Amino acid sequence: MEFIIDFLFEVIVEGATELCKSKRVPMPIRILAMLVCFCIFGIIAGVVYTSGYTFLSEGNNAAAITFFVIGSFLVIAFFYIIYKQFKERDEKKTQTITEQICEAKSNNLKKIKVVCLVLTILIISGVGLTYLYL
């Protein structure tokens, strides 16, 4: 059973990741694949944070802090990967003019970096405040 779940998870995540990167796939399908990746990440981070909250409510502070740190690292890594993808897209310099015109390039790399940092801080601080006050 574990093999089947691992195989399905790998197929879904790997397939969605490859679809997001492929230029041959239509944009609506790429957006849907990206949403699948976001949902899977959100579920994993939510389970980690919820487990930490469960341990906190049981009085096991060490386990709660561990799960909070793990969840925070997941959130930081996720937004770093997003920023890195936009940065790599902007650094493509070997393209022809036609390819550059056809590809949606982002000149707002600083804004994307700020948004990723703000979302990371909001998620981590929100979960931390929830742990403190609930």
Coordinates of C-alpha atoms in Angstrom, one line a residue:
M1 CA 0.0 0.0 0.0
E2 CA 2.8 2.4 0.9
F3 CA 4.4 1.7 -2.5
I4 CA 1.2 2.5 -4.4
I5 CA 0.8 5.8 -2.4
D6 CA 4.5 6.7 -3.0
F7 CA 4.2 5.9 -6.7
L8 CA 1.0 7.9 -7.2
F9 CA 2.4 10.9 -5.2
E10 CA 5.6 10.8 -7.3
V11 CA 3.7 10.6 -10.6
I12 CA 1.4 13.5 -9.6
V13 CA 4.2 15.8 -8.3
E14 CA 6.7 15.0 -11.0
G15 CA 4.1 15.2 -13.7
A16 CA 2.7 18.5 -12.5
T17 CA 6.2 19.9 -12.1
E18 CA 7.2 18.9 -15.6
L19 CA 4.0 20.3 -17.0
C20 CA 4.6 23.7 -15.3
K21 CA 8.0 24.0 -17.0
S22 CA 7.1 22.7 -20.5
K23 CA 6.4 25.4 -23.1
R24 CA 4.6 22.9 -25.4
V25 CA 1.7 22.5 -23.0
P26 CA -1.1 25.0 -23.2
M27 CA -1.1 27.7 -20.5
P28 CA -4.4 26.7 -18.8
I29 CA -3.0 23.2 -18.3
R30 CA 0.2 24.6 -16.9
I31 CA -1.7 26.8 -14.5
L32 CA -3.8 23.8 -13.4
A33 CA -0.6 21.8 -12.9
M34 CA 0.9 24.7 -10.9
L35 CA -2.3 24.8 -8.7
V36 CA -1.9 21.1 -8.1
C37 CA 1.7 21.7 -6.9
F38 CA 0.5 24.6 -4.6
C39 CA -2.3 22.4 -3.2
I40 CA 0.0 19.5 -2.5
F41 CA 2.5 21.8 -0.8
G42 CA -0.2 23.5 1.2
I43 CA -1.6 20.2 2.4
I44 CA 1.9 19.0 3.5
A45 CA 2.7 22.3 5.3
G46 CA -0.8 22.3 6.8
V47 CA -0.4 18.8 8.1
V48 CA 3.0 19.6 9.6
Y49 CA 1.7 22.8 11.3
T50 CA -1.4 21.0 12.5
S51 CA 0.7 18.2 14.0
G52 CA 2.7 20.8 15.8
Y53 CA -0.4 22.4 17.2
T54 CA -1.7 19.0 18.3
F55 CA 1.5 18.4 20.2
L56 CA 1.3 21.9 21.7
S57 CA -2.2 21.3 23.0
E58 CA -1.1 18.0 24.5
G59 CA 1.7 19.8 26.4
N60 CA 4.6 18.4 24.4
N61 CA 6.4 21.7 23.6
A62 CA 9.6 20.2 22.2
A63 CA 7.7 18.3 19.5
A64 CA 5.5 21.4 18.8
I65 CA 8.6 23.5 18.3
T66 CA 10.2 20.9 16.1
F67 CA 7.1 20.7 13.8
F68 CA 6.9 24.5 13.7
V69 CA 10.6 24.7 12.6
I70 CA 10.1 22.0 10.0
G71 CA 6.9 23.7 8.7
S72 CA 8.8 27.0 8.6
F73 CA 11.6 25.5 6.6
L74 CA 9.1 24.0 4.1
V75 CA 7.5 27.5 3.6
I76 CA 10.9 29.2 3.2
A77 CA 12.0 26.6 0.7
F78 CA 8.8 26.8 -1.3
F79 CA 8.9 30.5 -1.7
Y80 CA 12.7 30.3 -2.5
I81 CA 12.0 27.9 -5.3
I82 CA 9.4 30.2 -6.7
Y83 CA 11.8 33.1 -6.6
K84 CA 14.6 31.1 -8.1
Q85 CA 12.3 30.1 -11.0
F86 CA 11.5 33.7 -11.8
K87 CA 15.2 34.6 -11.5
E88 CA 16.2 31.9 -13.9
R89 CA 13.6 33.0 -16.3
D90 CA 15.0 36.5 -16.3
E91 CA 18.6 35.4 -16.7
K92 CA 18.0 33.7 -20.0
K93 CA 20.2 35.6 -22.4
T94 CA 20.8 33.1 -25.1
Q95 CA 17.4 33.4 -26.7
T96 CA 16.7 34.9 -30.0
I97 CA 14.5 38.0 -30.2
T98 CA 11.5 36.0 -31.4
E99 CA 11.8 33.7 -28.4
Q100 CA 12.1 36.6 -26.0
I101 CA 9.0 38.2 -27.5
C102 CA 7.0 35.0 -27.3
E103 CA 8.0 34.2 -23.7
A104 CA 6.4 36.1 -20.9
K105 CA 9.4 37.7 -19.1
S106 CA 9.1 39.2 -15.7
N107 CA 10.9 42.5 -15.1
N108 CA 9.5 42.7 -11.6
L109 CA 12.0 40.4 -10.0
K110 CA 12.4 42.7 -6.9
K111 CA 8.7 42.8 -6.4
I112 CA 8.5 39.0 -6.7
K113 CA 11.3 38.7 -4.1
V114 CA 9.4 41.1 -1.7
V115 CA 6.1 39.3 -2.2
C116 CA 7.8 35.9 -1.5
L117 CA 9.5 37.3 1.6
V118 CA 6.3 38.9 2.9
L119 CA 4.2 35.8 2.3
T120 CA 6.9 33.7 4.1
I121 CA 6.9 36.0 7.1
L122 CA 3.1 36.2 7.2
I123 CA 2.7 32.4 7.1
I124 CA 5.4 31.7 9.7
S125 CA 4.4 34.5 12.1
G126 CA 0.7 33.7 11.7
V127 CA 1.3 30.1 12.6
G128 CA 3.6 31.1 15.4
L129 CA 1.0 33.5 16.9
T130 CA -1.6 30.8 16.6
Y131 CA 0.7 28.4 18.6
L132 CA 1.2 31.1 21.2
Y133 CA -2.3 32.3 21.8
L134 CA -4.5 29.2 21.2

